[in-house]
XYZ file of C-alpha atoms in Angstrom:
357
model
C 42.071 95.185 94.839
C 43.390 98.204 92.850
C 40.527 100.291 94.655
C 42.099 99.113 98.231
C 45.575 99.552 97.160
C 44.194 103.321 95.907
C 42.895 103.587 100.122
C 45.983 102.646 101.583
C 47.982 104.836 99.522
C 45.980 107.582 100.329
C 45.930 106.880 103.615
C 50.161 106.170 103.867
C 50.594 110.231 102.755
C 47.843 110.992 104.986
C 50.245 109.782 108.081
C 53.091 111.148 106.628
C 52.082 114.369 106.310
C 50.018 114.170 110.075
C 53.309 112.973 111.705
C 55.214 115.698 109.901
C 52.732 118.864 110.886
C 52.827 117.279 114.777
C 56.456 116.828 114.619
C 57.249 120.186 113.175
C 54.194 122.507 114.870
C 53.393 120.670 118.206
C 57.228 118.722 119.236
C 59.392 121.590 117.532
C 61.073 118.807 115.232
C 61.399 115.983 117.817
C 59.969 112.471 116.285
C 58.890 109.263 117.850
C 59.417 105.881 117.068
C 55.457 106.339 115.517
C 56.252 109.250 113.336
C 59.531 107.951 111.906
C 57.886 105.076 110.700
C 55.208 107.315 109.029
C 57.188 109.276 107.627
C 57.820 106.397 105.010
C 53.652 107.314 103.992
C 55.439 109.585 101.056
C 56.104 106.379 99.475
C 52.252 105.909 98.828
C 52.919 108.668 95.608
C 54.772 106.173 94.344
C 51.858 103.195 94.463
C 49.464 105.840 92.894
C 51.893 106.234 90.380
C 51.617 102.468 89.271
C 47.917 101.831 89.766
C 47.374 105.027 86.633
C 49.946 103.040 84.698
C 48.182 100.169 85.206
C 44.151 101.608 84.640
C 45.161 103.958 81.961
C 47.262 101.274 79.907
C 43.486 99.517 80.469
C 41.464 102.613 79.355
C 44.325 103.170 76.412
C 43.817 99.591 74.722
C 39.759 99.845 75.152
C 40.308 102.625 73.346
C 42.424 101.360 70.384
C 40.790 97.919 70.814
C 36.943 99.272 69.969
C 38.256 101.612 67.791
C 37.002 104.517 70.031
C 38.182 108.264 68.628
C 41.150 109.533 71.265
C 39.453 112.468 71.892
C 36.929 110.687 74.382
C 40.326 109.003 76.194
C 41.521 112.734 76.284
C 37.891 114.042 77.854
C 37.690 111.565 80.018
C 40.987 112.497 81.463
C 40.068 115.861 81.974
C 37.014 115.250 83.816
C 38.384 112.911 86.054
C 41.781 114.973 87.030
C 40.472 119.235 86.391
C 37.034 120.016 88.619
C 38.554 118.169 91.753
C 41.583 119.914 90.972
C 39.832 123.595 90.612
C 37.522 122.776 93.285
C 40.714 121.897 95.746
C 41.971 125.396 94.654
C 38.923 127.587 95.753
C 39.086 125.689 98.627
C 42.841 126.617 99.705
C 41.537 130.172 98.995
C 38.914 130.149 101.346
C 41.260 128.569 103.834
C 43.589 130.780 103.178
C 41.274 133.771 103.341
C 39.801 132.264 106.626
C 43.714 132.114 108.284
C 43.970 136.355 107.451
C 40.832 137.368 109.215
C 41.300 134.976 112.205
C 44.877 136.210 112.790
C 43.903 139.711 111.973
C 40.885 139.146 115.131
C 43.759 137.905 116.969
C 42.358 134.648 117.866
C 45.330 132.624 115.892
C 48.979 134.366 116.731
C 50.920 133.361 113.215
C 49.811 130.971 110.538
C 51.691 130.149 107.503
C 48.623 130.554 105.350
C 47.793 134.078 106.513
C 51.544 135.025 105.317
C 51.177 133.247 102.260
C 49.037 135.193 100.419
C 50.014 134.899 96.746
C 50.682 137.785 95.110
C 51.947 136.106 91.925
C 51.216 137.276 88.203
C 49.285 135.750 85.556
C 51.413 132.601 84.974
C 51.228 131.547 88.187
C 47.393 131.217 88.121
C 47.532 129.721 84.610
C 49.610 127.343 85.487
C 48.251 126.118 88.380
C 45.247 126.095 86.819
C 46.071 123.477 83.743
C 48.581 122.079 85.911
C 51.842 122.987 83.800
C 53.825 124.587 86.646
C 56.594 122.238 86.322
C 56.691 123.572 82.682
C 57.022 126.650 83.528
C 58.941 127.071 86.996
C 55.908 128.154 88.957
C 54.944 127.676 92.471
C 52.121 125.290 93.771
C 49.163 127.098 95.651
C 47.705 123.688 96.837
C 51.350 121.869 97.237
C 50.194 118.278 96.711
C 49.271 119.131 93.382
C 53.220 118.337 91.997
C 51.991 115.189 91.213
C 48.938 115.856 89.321
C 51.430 117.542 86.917
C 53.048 113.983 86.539
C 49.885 112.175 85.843
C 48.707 114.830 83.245
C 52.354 114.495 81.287
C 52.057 110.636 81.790
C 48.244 110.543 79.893
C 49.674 112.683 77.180
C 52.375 110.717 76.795
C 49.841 107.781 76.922
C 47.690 109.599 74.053
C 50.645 110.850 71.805
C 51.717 107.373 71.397
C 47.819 105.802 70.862
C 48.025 108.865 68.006
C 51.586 108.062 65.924
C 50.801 104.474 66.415
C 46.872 104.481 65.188
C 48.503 106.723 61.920
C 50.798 104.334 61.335
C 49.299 101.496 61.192
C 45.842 99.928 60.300
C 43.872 97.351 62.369
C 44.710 96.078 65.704
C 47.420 98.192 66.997
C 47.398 97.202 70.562
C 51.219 95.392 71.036
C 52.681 98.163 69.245
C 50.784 100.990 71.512
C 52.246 98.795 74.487
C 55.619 98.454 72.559
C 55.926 102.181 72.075
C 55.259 102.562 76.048
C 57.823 99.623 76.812
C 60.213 101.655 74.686
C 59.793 104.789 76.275
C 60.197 103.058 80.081
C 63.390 101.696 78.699
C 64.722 104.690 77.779
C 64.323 106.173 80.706
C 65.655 103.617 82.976
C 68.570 104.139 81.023
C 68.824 107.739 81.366
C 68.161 107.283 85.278
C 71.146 105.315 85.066
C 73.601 106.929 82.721
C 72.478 110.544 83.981
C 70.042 111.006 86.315
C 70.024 114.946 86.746
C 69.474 114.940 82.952
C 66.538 113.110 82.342
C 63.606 115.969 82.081
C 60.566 116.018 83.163
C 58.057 113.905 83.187
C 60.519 111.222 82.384
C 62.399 111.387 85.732
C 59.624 109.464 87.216
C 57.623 107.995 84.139
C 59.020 104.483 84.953
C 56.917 104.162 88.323
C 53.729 104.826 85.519
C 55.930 102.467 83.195
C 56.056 99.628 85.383
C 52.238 99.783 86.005
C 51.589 99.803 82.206
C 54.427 96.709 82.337
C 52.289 95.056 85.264
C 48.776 95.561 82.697
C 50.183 94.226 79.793
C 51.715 91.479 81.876
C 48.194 90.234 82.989
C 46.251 91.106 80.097
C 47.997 90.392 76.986
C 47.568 87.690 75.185
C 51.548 86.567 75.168
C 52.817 87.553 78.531
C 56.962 87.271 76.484
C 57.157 91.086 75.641
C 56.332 92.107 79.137
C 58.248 89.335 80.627
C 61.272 90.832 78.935
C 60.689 94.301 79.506
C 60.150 93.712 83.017
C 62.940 91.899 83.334
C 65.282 94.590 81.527
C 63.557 97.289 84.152
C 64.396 94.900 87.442
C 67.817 95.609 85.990
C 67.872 98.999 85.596
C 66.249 99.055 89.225
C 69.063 97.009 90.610
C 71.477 99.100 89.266
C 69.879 102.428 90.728
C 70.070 100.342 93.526
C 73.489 100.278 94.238
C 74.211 103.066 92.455
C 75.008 106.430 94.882
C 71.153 107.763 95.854
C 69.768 110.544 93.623
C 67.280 113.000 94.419
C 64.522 113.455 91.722
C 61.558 115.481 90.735
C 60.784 118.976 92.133
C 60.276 117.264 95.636
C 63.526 115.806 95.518
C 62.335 112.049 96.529
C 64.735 109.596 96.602
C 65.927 108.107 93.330
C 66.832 104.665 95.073
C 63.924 103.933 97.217
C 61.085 105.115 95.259
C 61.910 102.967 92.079
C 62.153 100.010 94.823
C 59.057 100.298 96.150
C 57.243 100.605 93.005
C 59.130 97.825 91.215
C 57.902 95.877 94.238
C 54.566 96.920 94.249
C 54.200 96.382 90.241
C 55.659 92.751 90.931
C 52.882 92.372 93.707
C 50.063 93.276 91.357
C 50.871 90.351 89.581
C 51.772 87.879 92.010
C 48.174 88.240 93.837
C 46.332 88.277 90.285
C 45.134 85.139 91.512
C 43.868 85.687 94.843
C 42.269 88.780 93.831
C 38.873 87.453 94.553
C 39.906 85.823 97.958
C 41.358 89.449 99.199
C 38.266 91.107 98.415
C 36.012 89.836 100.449
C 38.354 90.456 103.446
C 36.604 92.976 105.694
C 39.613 94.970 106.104
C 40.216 95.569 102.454
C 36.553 96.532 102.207
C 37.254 99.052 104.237
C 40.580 100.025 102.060
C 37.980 99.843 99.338
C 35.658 102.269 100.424
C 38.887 104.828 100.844
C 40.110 104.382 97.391
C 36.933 105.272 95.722
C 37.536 109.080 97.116
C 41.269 108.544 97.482
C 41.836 111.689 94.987
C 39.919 113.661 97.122
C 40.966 112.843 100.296
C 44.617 113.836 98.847
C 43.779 116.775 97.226
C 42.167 117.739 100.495
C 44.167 115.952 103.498
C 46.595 118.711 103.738
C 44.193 121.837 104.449
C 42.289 119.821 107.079
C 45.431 118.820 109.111
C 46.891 122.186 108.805
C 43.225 123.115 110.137
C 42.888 121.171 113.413
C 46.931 122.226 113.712
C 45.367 125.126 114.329
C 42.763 124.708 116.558
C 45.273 122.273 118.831
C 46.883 125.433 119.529
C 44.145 127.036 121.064
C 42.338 124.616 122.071
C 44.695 121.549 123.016
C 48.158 123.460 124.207
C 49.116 120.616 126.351
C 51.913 118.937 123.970
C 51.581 115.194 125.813
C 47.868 114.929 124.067
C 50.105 114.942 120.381
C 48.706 111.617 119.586
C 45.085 112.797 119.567
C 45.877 115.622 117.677
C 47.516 112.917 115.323
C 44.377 110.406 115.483
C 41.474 113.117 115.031
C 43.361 115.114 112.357
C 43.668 112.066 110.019
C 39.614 110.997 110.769
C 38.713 114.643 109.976
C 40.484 114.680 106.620
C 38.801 111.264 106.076
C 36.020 112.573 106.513
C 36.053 115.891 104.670
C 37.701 113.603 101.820
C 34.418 111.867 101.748
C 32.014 115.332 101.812
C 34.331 116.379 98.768
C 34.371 113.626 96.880
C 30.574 113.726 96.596
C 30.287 117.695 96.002
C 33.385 117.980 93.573
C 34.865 114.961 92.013
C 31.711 112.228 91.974
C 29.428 114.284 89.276
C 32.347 114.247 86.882
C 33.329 110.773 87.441
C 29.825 109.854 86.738
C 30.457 111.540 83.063
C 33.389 109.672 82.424
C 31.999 106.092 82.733
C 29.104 107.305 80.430
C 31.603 108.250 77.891
């Protein structure tokens, strides 16, 4: 089901960001019942954030369980997160390059992209291109790509601890690699409570990647007691950012409150329907979630361009503001669909590499 959940997920920022280019571009900031709701699609960040605790706890312990060298966990990472990544890059280039000479023809009045062009030094390139621009205070040239800095500080964190814990010790080291990650969602729970503005980066939102390592171990370890009680200390802390005054975290400034909600929730679902796992997959409609979440990292890296795209071409061709709703509707198939063509060209020959290695 983790491939489904992936679908939906990618599908919930999908809407959010539709409703918020129609809302902004085509109603000049007026909302519908529709849009409001989808504007609750940001929270699917937060469900991708638990499904790579959850798979990359799974690829960590294969990894310290066959006694595999780190280096091919590390590799594997890079292949599956930096071609789609660079690839995603050229292509808001091109768009980008595409916006100056259709404005400069005059056939689009303004565009956001055409103004945009980055005229930013060295370190704003580098960064963007090993994903570091959190690091170092730099600007996003594909904007979705904030989170991709999370997941790469999440794996290192992930690989750091696979390291001091395979030095350490000799022989199966798998409970204390999961203790070590335990530890480190504690902590920053804790610091989320005590001081929220002061937890750094990547830590601010490490427990949504905590709680799907928590939700792994739960299911896959052979005494279920540790992660019992560390899930059980992290519904706490939850609880307590719960009714504790709403903080706004990360450079997107998401909500504290409802984003640690949703993925405790989601975490505690993964669990829960363990056992009808089989039953839900052979639902039609999750097949078709399926079939999504296989190209779910391309369809976000690319969702963005495509509805800023057809926002354009709406202008021209489709002023008439009632017809907002089929803006809405063929925007979202479009980026569906050019998810799909990219996922094939850019992301699918690397992610054949990694299950070879």
């Amino acid at each position: 089901m983790l491939d489904a959940w992936r679908g939906i997920a990618a599908l919930s920022v999908c809407f959010y960001h539709g409703a918020s280019v129609v809302t902004n571009k085509r109603l000049d900031g007026h909302s519908t019942w529709f849009y409001d709701l989808c504007h609750y699609g940001s929270l699917g960040v937060q469900v991708f954030f638990v499904i790579s605790g959850y798979c990359i706890a799974a690829s960590a312990m294969s990894v310290v369980r066959n006694g595999k060298p780190l280096s091919g966990f590390i590799r594997a990472r890079i292949r599956r997160i930096y071609p789609a990544c660079w690839a995603s890059l050229l292509l808001t280039g091109a768009f980008q390059f595409l916006a100056i000479y259709l404005v400069r023809r005059g056939i689009l009045g303004q565009s956001t992209m055409a103004s945009s062009l980055r005229g930013d030094g060295w370190l704003f390139w580098a960064t963007n291109l090993t994903l570091t621009q959190i690091i170092f205070a730099q600007g996003f040239y594909n904007a979705v790509c904030w989170t991709l800095c999370y997941e790469i500080a999440f794996y290192m964190v992930v690989a750091v601890a696979t390291m001091v814990i395979r030095r350490a010790r000799r022989g199966d080291s798998q409970s204390y690699v999961m203790g070590l990650l335990h530890a480190v969602t504690l902590v920053s729970i804790l610091g989320l409570v005590l001081a929220p503005h002061s937890v750094p980066f990547p830590f601010d939102l490490w427990p949504q990647f905590g709680m799907g390592v928590i939700a792994f171990d739960w299911l896959n370890s052979r005494s279920s007691r540790r992660a019992g009680l560390i899930g059980s200390i992290v519904c706490l802390g939850v609880a307590v950012l719960f009714v504790l005054p709403d903080v706004s975290l990360s450079v997107m400034q998401v909500s504290g409150r409802l984003t640690y909600l949703v993925s405790l929730g989601f975490a505690i679902s993964i669990i829960l329907l363990k056992g009808c796992d089989d039953r839900l997959s052979r639902n039609p409609l999750q097949e078709s979630f399926r079939v999504v979440g296989l190209f779910s990292y391309s369809l976000y890296l690319t969702h963005f361009l495509i509805l800023g795209l057809v926002n354009q071409l709406c202008r021209v061709v489709l002023k008439d503001v009632r017809y907002h709703y089929i803006q809405f509707g063929g925007s979202i198939m479009l980026a569906v669909l050019f998810g799909w063509l990219f996922y094939l060209i850019a992301e699918k020959p690397f992610l054949s590499k990694v299950r070879s290695s």
